[in-house]
Amino acid sequence: MDNLIFYSAIVLSMLMAIPLYRAVVGPTVLDRFMGVNSIGTETTVLLIMIGFMYKRVDMFIDIALAYALLNFIAVLAASRYFHKRKGLTEEME
Amino acid sequence: MIIYIAGVLIIAGLFFFLVGSIGMIRLPDFYSRLHSAGIIDTMGLLLSMSGLALLILNEFNLGNFLSAIKIILIIVFIFLTSPTATHAIVDAGIRAGLKPWEKKQ
Amino acid sequence: MDIVSLIAAKANYWTYVILLMVGLYAMVAKNNLVKKIVGMVIFQTAVILFYVSIGYKKGGTLPIIMHGHDHGHGVDSFIKAADYINPLPHVLMLTAIVVGVATLGVALALAIKVYQEYGTLEEDEIRKQIELKG
Amino acid sequence: MSIETVLSIKPVLAVLVSLLAIPGIISSRSQNIREAWTFAAAGIKLLLVVSMLPIILDGKTINYTLVQVFPDVGISFRVDALGMLFALVASSLWIVTSLYSVGYMRSLDEHSQTRYFAFFAVAISATIGVAFSANLLTLYLFYEILSLATYPLVTHHQDKEARSSGRKYLLYILGGSVGLALPAMMITYHFTGTLDFAPHGVMAGHVNSGLALLLSMMFLFGFAKVGIMPMHSWLPAAMVAPTPVSALLHAVAVVKVGAFSVVRVMTGIIGTGVLADFNINGIICAIASITIVVASLIALSQDELKRRLAFSTIGQLSYIILGVALLSKSGMTGGILHIAMHAFGKITLFFCAGAIFCATGIKYISKMKGIGRRMPITMTAFLIGSLSVIGFPPCGGFISKWHLVLGTIESGRLIFLVVLLLSSFLNAAYFFPVFYNAFFCSADEVLFEDRVEEAPLWCVVPLVITASLSILLFFYPQPFLNLASLAVQTIMGI
Amino acid sequence: MKTRQRMITFCFTFSFLFLFWVVFSGKFDLFHISLGVISCLLVSWITSDLLIVTHDVAKFSRLFIGFTLYIPWLLWQIVLSTIHMFPIIFSPDIHNKINPKIIKIKSRIRDHVGIVTFANSITLTPGTITVVANMYGDMVVHAIDDECAEALPGDMGEKVAKLFAE
Amino acid sequence: MKILGTITILLCGGLLIFFTSDFPDFGDPKSPASIHLSPYFIEHTLEDTAVPNIVTSVLADYRSYDTMFETTVILTAGLACFLLLRIPTKEVTRRYYLHEPTGVTLRFDGDRYPKGSNVFKRIDSNWVPYDIIINFTCRLLIHFIQIFALYVVAHGHYSPGGGFQGGVVIGASIILFAISSNLRASIKRLGEKAAAIFTATGVFIYAGTGALCMVIGEHFLNYSFLAPLLGTDRIMARSHGIFIVEIGVAVAVMAVMIWIYYNLSSAGKQDEGL
Amino acid sequence: MTFFDGDSSLISNLPAIVVTLPLFASLIAGFLGWKNRKAPYPIAAVALFLTFISSVVLMIQVMSTGVAIEYRMAGWAAPVGIVYVIDHLSALVILLITSIAFVNFIANKSNIDTVFRNKAGAFNSLYLLFTAGLLGMTATGDAFNLYVLMEIASLSGYALIGLGSNRAPLSTLNYLFLGTIGATFYLLGVGYIYIATGSLNMADIASIMPKILDSSMILFAFIICMVGLLIKMAIFPLHGWLPNAYSESANVAAGLIAPLTTKVTIYIMIRICLTLFTPQYTFDYLNTSDLMVWLAIGTIIFGSLSALAQKDYKRMLTYIIIAEVGYMVGGFFLGNRIGVSGAILHIVNDAAMTLALFMAAGIFMWKTGEESQESLKGMFAKMPFTMAGFTVAALSVVGVPPTCGFFSKWYLISGGIAAGQYFFVAALIFSSLVNAILFFRIFEIAHFEPFKDHHHHSSNHSNKGEEASAHDTHEQTIKEAPLGMLIPFMAVSILLVVLGLYSGQIVNNIINFAIPSSIL
Amino acid sequence: MILPIDLIVLLLVIISAFAAITVKDLLSASLMLGAYSFLLCLLWTVMGAVDVAFTEATVGAGVSTVFCVAAIFHTTRRTKD
């Protein structure tokens, strides 16, 4: 079972490259929001998996929880920017 | 027995993560990509987290039980926040004037 | 030493150097003030990576005593230092993170002030304005 | 020969007394009270200095250390014969100069008189401090204070000319002291570990010939107040100052402090032994001689009276250096004595120049035709002063020059005898036109109207005093002569 | 009446939060329980006005039961729509497969909580995303293809409406 | 500048990477860092302080003095942002009001705004309509975030977390409130003044505990002298002392995060913002 | 001295009190600032005064016992916990910091009231926090604790500086970047030390040091720490942030920050080199002297020349500060006893001089509202007392006896000669001359040019004739600075002379004990 | 055991750091900074520094991103580099 968790964690961390790709490449800012949001979700799972690898899940759950909540705040704040400032591109060159 | 169910759930969760990620790359515009990002937030998270929760319960005691409940709570929270965040992002996109991709007739 | 174990042994330190340099580059060479601030954050976190890497111990578990919850202060004679990751760098880095966020706040406040004064965040444009004003 | 020392706070008091008068000077409401403070301070200072005279003449010295600032070096005072001589000159002439200042400043209605008197007091304090300093550090300290305190005096008029002259003044004086004298002092301290003036110098055994030469030159040019060429050109420039200041600069305080410092360093730090051993004194003598001759020649070509006097001063100062550098007994006596004799002579000349300016507003010699008929007292005093400077018998200047001439012969360097005689001739040459213009021009050439009269009493009295003192010193040079020979005894160890 | 309502809200918030505390804490000694009580009192005192779902206990319990029934159904819907997304994502000709469109739907839900529940359910099911929702039940939805668009408001709307029916 | 920067960075980086070869290997249990000082902490934390989380015990006891100043750093940042940004303008030239029954937006210039009216509601100049989804979800979440944060503060002894993390999470919850509704509503609940006073209070709790120890006993922050006050033995006194200062940290950090956010998001006007 | 013999709890806790007193006062000031605008100032003033008193007591205590006081924070002994170590050196610097903070605060009361108005509470708080940070940096014996306190001092410094003129935020932001780079490099250096020794306590590290002298990590730790500190003290190639930041800040802030920041950083450098890395490593093993002295020479030359090019009074002062940094760094790295004494003495003297100059700047600014040198026209006539004090300070910078600048320069030059670093000596003398030119340029302007009233420009415009004859009648129209500013300023300028005269005592009784005996 | 994950996350961290300073839009930069913080948090947990990870999660991901966005809200998104 340890091996399963271990390999799943590796796979999951590799999978995180894809949302990261979306976040890095864009093309719009909103794609980046989406990518960051997805990274957050996957990281939450990965955190708990690491907890299993250390055999002390109870220590990691709090972090995962905080993580999930605060990820939300960050993305919300960023999208609030567009709620109040019009224009995706007009401020940019 | 529980272990195997948990293992299957985790692998299924990973599979959905993969699916969502591929969708995020392949779909043509931001709005449709959000749909596939939704898979990550819902199915992927749900399955893998419940797998992990089951895995904890494999060795049953009070502490582990509470840990499992906390994992379920994480799911609940993410099910609350994820659609809100998605909604906020979409709203931002609409307000920012990002035109949805439309199929060329 | 074959290449794999070399990478395993040093990758963290290399990464810290890379991050440090990325941050430093942004602070030195970038033109935009907020970009510089972003670089500053990266720069500071690089050091945190360095410290945390120092603290890691192979085969060690988290620096929280196992089964320490139940007996209040019953002396556990079997606690072995090698079993636990070095906690001291973690403590130091908590402080460093806090310092980082404090600095970030002040830097952003200053950036807002600069923007209010010049209407731009680009350093060369600001410099041009200063020259124009004499 | 052991020198008996006496511990006394008197030298410190003598230095401080004029400083203590400054608050009084500044806070005074009326001119009279202000000047009363000045005179009181001057009087007390003279009394203090004179009260120490018997002890010094007994062959003792007075010591007092204020604070210890470095290991073995402190702000400390010592009164010996050489310092006493200088202090006596300075403090006695201060009274006269103050007297003269009052007349001069009031009659010309100068501005900022309070500032003038305050800085005058600081300057005189610093002068006494230099005279009484026991080590090079203390000397340097007061030297710098003097440089800075005279700056506002030199630039008293606050106009463009004063500004550029002030610049030049500071450039030379401060540049020399910070750039040359200070490092020389540090190097000395590093090699010898002490800065105290010892009778035979402290360098012997610590330095080689190259370093000794380097240090001597650094000191000689670093104490730029002595006006050795090429560090002389501040002096003519500083003539923009009011005349009492010029008198102070050129007769009493500034230039004499430079000369005194050089003498002190040559005897007390470098030491006659070292000078003689490495034949440095020859080089110094040569430099001094060149200065003497060149300065006299330049003086000939000056038309402005004060500038001519200034170049005269440059030449006369080098007599002192030359005399001491000859390292013969008489030469040294003459050099030291010249500090006093030249002071009395030159101050008379400056007073006269000031009085003329006061009464007529004229600065140029060529325009002074016939002035002797209108201002007989002043011009007579001028005659006496210039005779003293030239070294003509009935005046004090003769005595010092006589000793100098003896000294050249004693030391066997006859070339310097030639220099002395030549320069005396030149001296006469550049003073002669003044008398000629003043007294001997034909009646139709007189440029003055009848109503031109003597300068105010406050101006005339001091110059009469100094002129008569110049003559008196010829007949009664004992106090200075004794002090000078006492100093020479200490230095030469005879 | 007002104070009683407030008391109820307060008690409700408090007990709910305390439940959470116990789950989080997992420590049942006096020290930690009292800490929990203090914390929950603090939070419910500061923010009790934010969590007004209803003042009616009966309605609340009905809602609670309704929700417990609704959530498994929602999960099943999520699974279904995810499976619906599969062929779209893996199809080689993805641009022909999808037909994104923005549609307006109207539901008869008037309750705020109901609208939020419905909107979030729509977003949670892959294939549809709520763009705008207002308090009168009008919604703008982005759907990835026609099938998803046609399924709205559909069963889901019905169920939520029934749940929050007055 | 860019080229110069690149060269410098490459040189520095190369040098730093080159020197990593002398480091002990990653995770080497025999490195000096692992064998000199840290074993003491690991082996003595339970008998000294009865706190299983070694990070907490080191943070708030062995190196509590650092942590006090860490909190002070936060306070300094809050004060700095305030001092730099805050514009104490009483007169607002232009305000927008929503007439709630009709939904009409009105603009008032100068001083002529409807004071004390029930039907008019002040809105931001770049106002977005009330978003029911975001608003409701955030209102729901804030409680849980806060109770979670308090849990984190209270259980810093046993699990990761502690005053600082908990404080930030509480602060984040209020920031979430400010984002989801609007800044003025949030300021009405917890104003700038309260934030500042909370900050000072938080640091004061920490430093005051230290000073109390100094007054009672001998050393600054030596909690074991608090034992008679707390009614426990010296070891538990340390544990409780840690808890007290963690509360102080939490209060200070919470308030500062909010304070800085207020100032940043409204650019010092404390009126309308993100 | 029975007062100190008793095991009084207050006395034994002094090291903690000195640092925490400003901290507490800042909390209370910040707290009360919301209630009453006038309340924070007296509190802060009293707290600074008490801190000053306690630092004096601390100094006396150290001098009378002759051994370093070790104070254990939280009761844990050295390597485990954090300790404060008050030895002669740190007691001296603590005394310096408290006195300067106090004097500057007292002198700027009216400034604080007018410039900061509603934010006076926050300002006073930050002022106290800055002081506390510097005091802590000085007192601490723990390498990491130093970093935290450094950040407190820096952050509050940024805030204080950033509230200056319109351009201040930009320069402060640059300062912040550079300051952060410096502090982070220092932190990194501490990390390298930690990885090599496993300890954070300075004394503990020093005791491990001899075993690992040739470890490359220690070498790198040294380099990185030094680079960080050199950035923070604005040495020549890394100085860019300082002039703008200091010259554009408010006067009251500049009066605190300019004298202290660089000096305390230099103190930290000395502390790190002597206590942490041990002189054996710094001077004998690494032989850093030549490189650092050349760096110092560059700094001195550059600072002096740049100062020459400035038209603005405060900017000129900032470049002088840079040059002075070169003095101290160079003096320290001469590596002999005289040079190090000179460097330490110059820390004290230069802080006092800079304080006086910036206070003068504050007074001029208060009077004229301008900062260019041209605005000082006719100041000698207008405000003779201020200018007298200014003259003393200027002469001290130039290095004219008996002001204190001369004596520290004396030690530095002696040290340079003893170490054979003749270029350093030359640079010092060159810089003295340049300083002389700089200040006499100002004197000339203030002395020769007629006064122009900037405040009442319109009223004076009509009667130009009066203005021309202004200096004739100036004795009736003296307008000095307000007494609240003038008296502290005069006190500081008198102090400059007193410090000079007593520098021998300071060196013999304090600095001699501060330098380890291994330095000859 | 933990190493492979460590290496992968390190790689991701570097990528996001580069992205954060190269992206030509400040809002994106601050978001990338948030992502960078997330990944760092992951990295800390991988290395067993749970407290640091917790702090990084709360501060780096939550609060500092919000601060950045708030500051950008009041300045501008535009950047030339």
Short mmCIF file of N, CA, C and O in Angstrom, two decimals, chain D residues 338-401:
data_model
loop_
_atom_site.label_atom_id
_atom_site.label_comp_id
_atom_site.label_asym_id
_atom_site.label_seq_id
_atom_site.Cartn_x
_atom_site.Cartn_y
_atom_site.Cartn_z
N HIS D 338 64.72 87.87 16.52
CA HIS D 338 64.06 88.55 15.41
C HIS D 338 62.54 88.42 15.50
O HIS D 338 61.83 89.28 14.98
N ILE D 339 62.09 87.36 16.14
CA ILE D 339 60.65 87.22 16.34
C ILE D 339 60.12 88.47 17.02
O ILE D 339 59.12 89.07 16.61
N ALA D 340 60.83 88.88 18.07
CA ALA D 340 60.35 90.04 18.84
C ALA D 340 60.62 91.34 18.10
O ALA D 340 59.74 92.19 17.97
N MET D 341 61.82 91.47 17.62
CA MET D 341 62.22 92.75 17.06
C MET D 341 61.41 93.08 15.80
O MET D 341 60.94 94.20 15.62
N HIS D 342 61.28 92.09 14.98
CA HIS D 342 60.51 92.33 13.76
C HIS D 342 59.06 92.63 14.09
O HIS D 342 58.43 93.46 13.44
N ALA D 343 58.57 91.99 15.13
CA ALA D 343 57.18 92.23 15.50
C ALA D 343 56.95 93.70 15.81
O ALA D 343 56.03 94.32 15.29
N PHE D 344 57.83 94.25 16.65
CA PHE D 344 57.62 95.64 17.04
C PHE D 344 57.77 96.56 15.85
O PHE D 344 57.02 97.52 15.68
N GLY D 345 58.77 96.27 15.01
CA GLY D 345 58.97 97.13 13.85
C GLY D 345 57.81 97.04 12.89
O GLY D 345 57.24 98.05 12.45
N LYS D 346 57.43 95.84 12.56
CA LYS D 346 56.45 95.67 11.50
C LYS D 346 55.08 96.16 11.93
O LYS D 346 54.33 96.72 11.13
N ILE D 347 54.80 95.98 13.20
CA ILE D 347 53.48 96.42 13.64
C ILE D 347 53.37 97.94 13.56
O ILE D 347 52.33 98.49 13.20
N THR D 348 54.48 98.59 13.82
CA THR D 348 54.48 100.04 13.67
C THR D 348 54.16 100.42 12.25
O THR D 348 53.35 101.32 11.97
N LEU D 349 54.81 99.72 11.31
CA LEU D 349 54.59 100.04 9.90
C LEU D 349 53.13 99.85 9.53
O LEU D 349 52.54 100.69 8.84
N PHE D 350 52.58 98.76 9.99
CA PHE D 350 51.18 98.51 9.63
C PHE D 350 50.26 99.53 10.26
O PHE D 350 49.31 99.98 9.64
N PHE D 351 50.55 99.86 11.49
CA PHE D 351 49.74 100.88 12.13
C PHE D 351 49.77 102.16 11.32
O PHE D 351 48.75 102.83 11.13
N CYS D 352 50.95 102.47 10.85
CA CYS D 352 51.07 103.69 10.07
C CYS D 352 50.26 103.59 8.80
O CYS D 352 49.54 104.53 8.43
N ALA D 353 50.38 102.45 8.13
CA ALA D 353 49.63 102.29 6.89
C ALA D 353 48.15 102.45 7.17
O ALA D 353 47.43 103.12 6.42
N GLY D 354 47.72 101.86 8.29
CA GLY D 354 46.31 101.97 8.65
C GLY D 354 45.92 103.40 8.96
O GLY D 354 44.87 103.89 8.57
N ALA D 355 46.81 104.07 9.64
CA ALA D 355 46.50 105.45 10.01
C ALA D 355 46.37 106.30 8.77
O ALA D 355 45.49 107.16 8.68
N ILE D 356 47.25 106.06 7.82
CA ILE D 356 47.16 106.82 6.58
C ILE D 356 45.84 106.56 5.90
O ILE D 356 45.14 107.46 5.44
N PHE D 357 45.50 105.28 5.85
CA PHE D 357 44.24 104.92 5.20
C PHE D 357 43.06 105.56 5.92
O PHE D 357 42.12 106.06 5.32
N CYS D 358 43.19 105.56 7.23
CA CYS D 358 42.13 106.12 8.06
C CYS D 358 41.94 107.60 7.79
O CYS D 358 40.84 108.10 7.64
N ALA D 359 43.07 108.25 7.72
CA ALA D 359 42.99 109.70 7.60
C ALA D 359 42.70 110.13 6.19
O ALA D 359 41.97 111.10 5.96
N THR D 360 43.27 109.43 5.21
CA THR D 360 43.16 109.91 3.84
C THR D 360 42.46 108.94 2.91
O THR D 360 42.01 109.34 1.84
N GLY D 361 42.41 107.71 3.26
CA GLY D 361 41.80 106.73 2.37
C GLY D 361 42.72 106.31 1.25
O GLY D 361 42.28 105.81 0.22
N ILE D 362 44.01 106.49 1.43
CA ILE D 362 44.96 106.17 0.35
C ILE D 362 45.69 104.88 0.66
O ILE D 362 46.08 104.63 1.81
N LYS D 363 45.90 104.08 -0.39
CA LYS D 363 46.58 102.80 -0.19
C LYS D 363 47.90 102.74 -0.95
O LYS D 363 48.74 101.92 -0.64
N TYR D 364 48.06 103.56 -1.96
CA TYR D 364 49.19 103.38 -2.86
C TYR D 364 50.32 104.35 -2.55
O TYR D 364 50.09 105.52 -2.26
N ILE D 365 51.51 103.82 -2.65
CA ILE D 365 52.68 104.61 -2.29
C ILE D 365 52.83 105.80 -3.23
O ILE D 365 53.15 106.92 -2.81
N SER D 366 52.51 105.55 -4.48
CA SER D 366 52.72 106.62 -5.46
C SER D 366 51.80 107.81 -5.20
O SER D 366 52.05 108.89 -5.69
N LYS D 367 50.78 107.60 -4.46
CA LYS D 367 49.87 108.71 -4.19
C LYS D 367 50.12 109.38 -2.85
O LYS D 367 49.33 110.20 -2.39
N MET D 368 51.22 108.96 -2.20
CA MET D 368 51.46 109.47 -0.86
C MET D 368 52.40 110.67 -0.87
O MET D 368 53.04 110.98 0.13
N LYS D 369 52.52 111.27 -1.98
CA LYS D 369 53.51 112.34 -2.06
C LYS D 369 53.17 113.46 -1.09
O LYS D 369 52.04 113.96 -1.07
N GLY D 370 54.12 113.79 -0.24
CA GLY D 370 53.94 114.90 0.66
C GLY D 370 53.13 114.60 1.89
O GLY D 370 52.78 115.49 2.66
N ILE D 371 52.89 113.38 2.12
CA ILE D 371 52.04 113.07 3.26
C ILE D 371 52.74 113.35 4.57
O ILE D 371 52.11 113.61 5.59
N GLY D 372 54.06 113.29 4.52
CA GLY D 372 54.82 113.52 5.75
C GLY D 372 54.56 114.90 6.32
O GLY D 372 54.68 115.11 7.53
N ARG D 373 54.22 115.83 5.49
CA ARG D 373 54.00 117.17 6.02
C ARG D 373 52.66 117.25 6.73
O ARG D 373 52.50 118.03 7.67
N ARG D 374 51.72 116.48 6.27
CA ARG D 374 50.39 116.53 6.88
C ARG D 374 50.31 115.63 8.11
O ARG D 374 49.59 115.92 9.05
N MET D 375 51.01 114.52 8.06
CA MET D 375 50.93 113.56 9.18
C MET D 375 52.33 113.29 9.70
O MET D 375 52.87 112.19 9.55
N PRO D 376 52.91 114.25 10.34
CA PRO D 376 54.33 114.09 10.72
C PRO D 376 54.55 112.98 11.74
O PRO D 376 55.52 112.23 11.63
N ILE D 377 53.66 112.86 12.71
CA ILE D 377 53.89 111.85 13.76
C ILE D 377 53.87 110.47 13.14
O ILE D 377 54.76 109.65 13.34
N THR D 378 52.86 110.25 12.36
CA THR D 378 52.71 108.95 11.76
C THR D 378 53.93 108.62 10.91
O THR D 378 54.48 107.51 10.98
N MET D 379 54.32 109.55 10.10
CA MET D 379 55.40 109.23 9.19
C MET D 379 56.72 109.09 9.90
O MET D 379 57.58 108.33 9.48
N THR D 380 56.89 109.79 11.00
CA THR D 380 58.10 109.59 11.79
C THR D 380 58.13 108.19 12.35
O THR D 380 59.14 107.48 12.30
N ALA D 381 56.97 107.79 12.85
CA ALA D 381 56.89 106.43 13.37
C ALA D 381 57.18 105.43 12.25
O ALA D 381 57.87 104.42 12.45
N PHE D 382 56.68 105.72 11.08
CA PHE D 382 56.94 104.85 9.96
C PHE D 382 58.43 104.73 9.69
O PHE D 382 58.96 103.66 9.44
N LEU D 383 59.07 105.87 9.78
CA LEU D 383 60.51 105.88 9.56
C LEU D 383 61.21 104.99 10.57
O LEU D 383 62.04 104.15 10.22
N ILE D 384 60.83 105.16 11.83
CA ILE D 384 61.46 104.36 12.87
C ILE D 384 61.22 102.88 12.62
O ILE D 384 62.14 102.05 12.67
N GLY D 385 59.96 102.56 12.29
CA GLY D 385 59.63 101.15 12.06
C GLY D 385 60.43 100.59 10.90
O GLY D 385 60.99 99.50 10.99
N SER D 386 60.54 101.35 9.84
CA SER D 386 61.24 100.78 8.69
C SER D 386 62.73 100.68 8.99
O SER D 386 63.38 99.73 8.56
N LEU D 387 63.25 101.60 9.77
CA LEU D 387 64.66 101.47 10.14
C LEU D 387 64.87 100.20 10.95
O LEU D 387 65.84 99.47 10.77
N SER D 388 63.91 99.96 11.80
CA SER D 388 64.02 98.74 12.61
C SER D 388 64.01 97.51 11.72
O SER D 388 64.76 96.58 11.92
N VAL D 389 63.13 97.54 10.73
CA VAL D 389 63.05 96.37 9.87
C VAL D 389 64.31 96.23 9.02
O VAL D 389 64.83 95.14 8.80
N ILE D 390 64.81 97.36 8.56
CA ILE D 390 66.03 97.28 7.76
C ILE D 390 67.20 96.82 8.63
O ILE D 390 68.08 96.11 8.18
N GLY D 391 67.16 97.23 9.89
CA GLY D 391 68.23 96.84 10.79
C GLY D 391 69.22 97.98 10.99
O GLY D 391 70.42 97.77 11.00
N PHE D 392 68.70 99.14 11.16
CA PHE D 392 69.54 100.31 11.32
C PHE D 392 69.75 100.58 12.80
O PHE D 392 68.82 100.41 13.59
N PRO D 393 70.91 100.99 13.18
CA PRO D 393 71.30 101.00 14.58
C PRO D 393 70.34 101.53 15.62
O PRO D 393 70.11 100.78 16.56
N PRO D 394 69.75 102.71 15.53
CA PRO D 394 69.08 103.08 16.78
C PRO D 394 67.83 102.29 17.03
O PRO D 394 67.04 102.63 17.91
N CYS D 395 67.59 101.22 16.29
CA CYS D 395 66.35 100.47 16.46
C CYS D 395 66.63 99.04 16.86
O CYS D 395 67.72 98.51 16.64
N GLY D 396 65.56 98.39 17.37
CA GLY D 396 65.70 97.03 17.87
C GLY D 396 66.12 96.05 16.80
O GLY D 396 66.85 95.09 17.06
N GLY D 397 65.71 96.31 15.58
CA GLY D 397 66.00 95.37 14.50
C GLY D 397 67.48 95.16 14.31
O GLY D 397 67.92 94.09 13.88
N PHE D 398 68.24 96.15 14.68
CA PHE D 398 69.68 96.04 14.50
C PHE D 398 70.26 94.89 15.31
O PHE D 398 71.12 94.15 14.87
N ILE D 399 69.76 94.77 16.53
CA ILE D 399 70.35 93.78 17.43
C ILE D 399 70.17 92.38 16.87
O ILE D 399 71.12 91.58 16.81
N SER D 400 68.95 92.11 16.43
CA SER D 400 68.74 90.76 15.93
C SER D 400 69.55 90.53 14.67
O SER D 400 70.16 89.48 14.47
N LYS D 401 69.59 91.53 13.82
CA LYS D 401 70.37 91.33 12.59
C LYS D 401 71.84 91.15 12.87
O LYS D 401 72.54 90.38 12.23
#
